[in-house]
């Protein structure tokens, strides 16, 4: 059975960026359909249990506002988030369940039509112009036609299916940043817990004795909103293609092996973990990098480090170059200079070859190195907000995204409280 649907704007992917794109487009009066393969919104923040929000800030000034600030404000009202800092980097710990609830409410208030359990399987093309997509659910196939389409799938699936050019991994060998399976440990006695420095000494000794499976060089954990709980970001699954079902299966299996191995080591060797237990494992392994769609501009590591500014900015960022090694235990964490921030240009959202399509989230046009800075969730939300606004304007005026007058986009970004020059 096949049905046809139409919309002004179609958002493919209900993660952080797709959510922001859908809300921002609908608030401009567009008829918006959001398709998501999972039965919930939130993407990395929910399905992959990515936490906390890493905050781009310049001294005390927030570099990301707009819909992200709105979400944080709603979390605060429900006592569902808390500010923190680690290694000099500010962040916000949040309750993923409350975040999911807030996102769903905002989508419903904006009158976005949501189609869960819907996987995009094909693009409907007319020459180089994307006219719609084919979505497969359990019982039926749906053709969705739209005037503007946003690819917020994370892996650039719609762009790939439409024939857009893309790159994968680093230039030298095509390897991507490793995947991570996040998990949480409860009933931890933090009064007995060693310092982070001592924890890493114990961790290193365990690695020397081949007691620890993860190839990561240290033990990375964050506080949560619960006094006796920690959030662990220390598994590392390398040489994974996030678009390959066989690689993803390997990553899920290896990720769980690393989770149970690491937890057992902590329980047996680290004070404070004697009575602890695993309280939550992310439903899905987290993918840091896969396809990067080649757009009208490719953001580079030099742009990031030099604090480059553009004529068509849609977001500001100063999060460090943060590369988890593709084939070793190391992590590169290069902070930008004092007072330095860079801008992400609108052109990074516009695929070079395909019309009627915009990209949002981590699949935008960057190099491997620049992606390590742009991939964090607040930035992805800002990118999604810009993509949704642009898509709505293009649908209303019946123009191509690459022909959009930036001044129109800028006006609406400012109206929606985005932080741009």
PDB file of C-alpha atoms in Angstrom, residues 95 107 128 147 166 213 277 300:
ATOM      1  CA  UNK A  95      17.589  14.895  32.151  1.00  0.00           C
ATOM      2  CA  UNK A 107       6.867  20.242  18.017  1.00  0.00           C
ATOM      3  CA  UNK A 128      19.212  17.655  -9.980  1.00  0.00           C
ATOM      4  CA  UNK A 147       8.893  22.479  -1.699  1.00  0.00           C
ATOM      5  CA  UNK A 166      30.341  13.743   0.123  1.00  0.00           C
ATOM      6  CA  UNK A 213      39.070  -3.623  27.001  1.00  0.00           C
ATOM      7  CA  UNK A 277      25.242  -1.051  39.386  1.00  0.00           C
ATOM      8  CA  UNK A 300      38.212  23.912   7.647  1.00  0.00           C
TER       9      UNK A 300
END
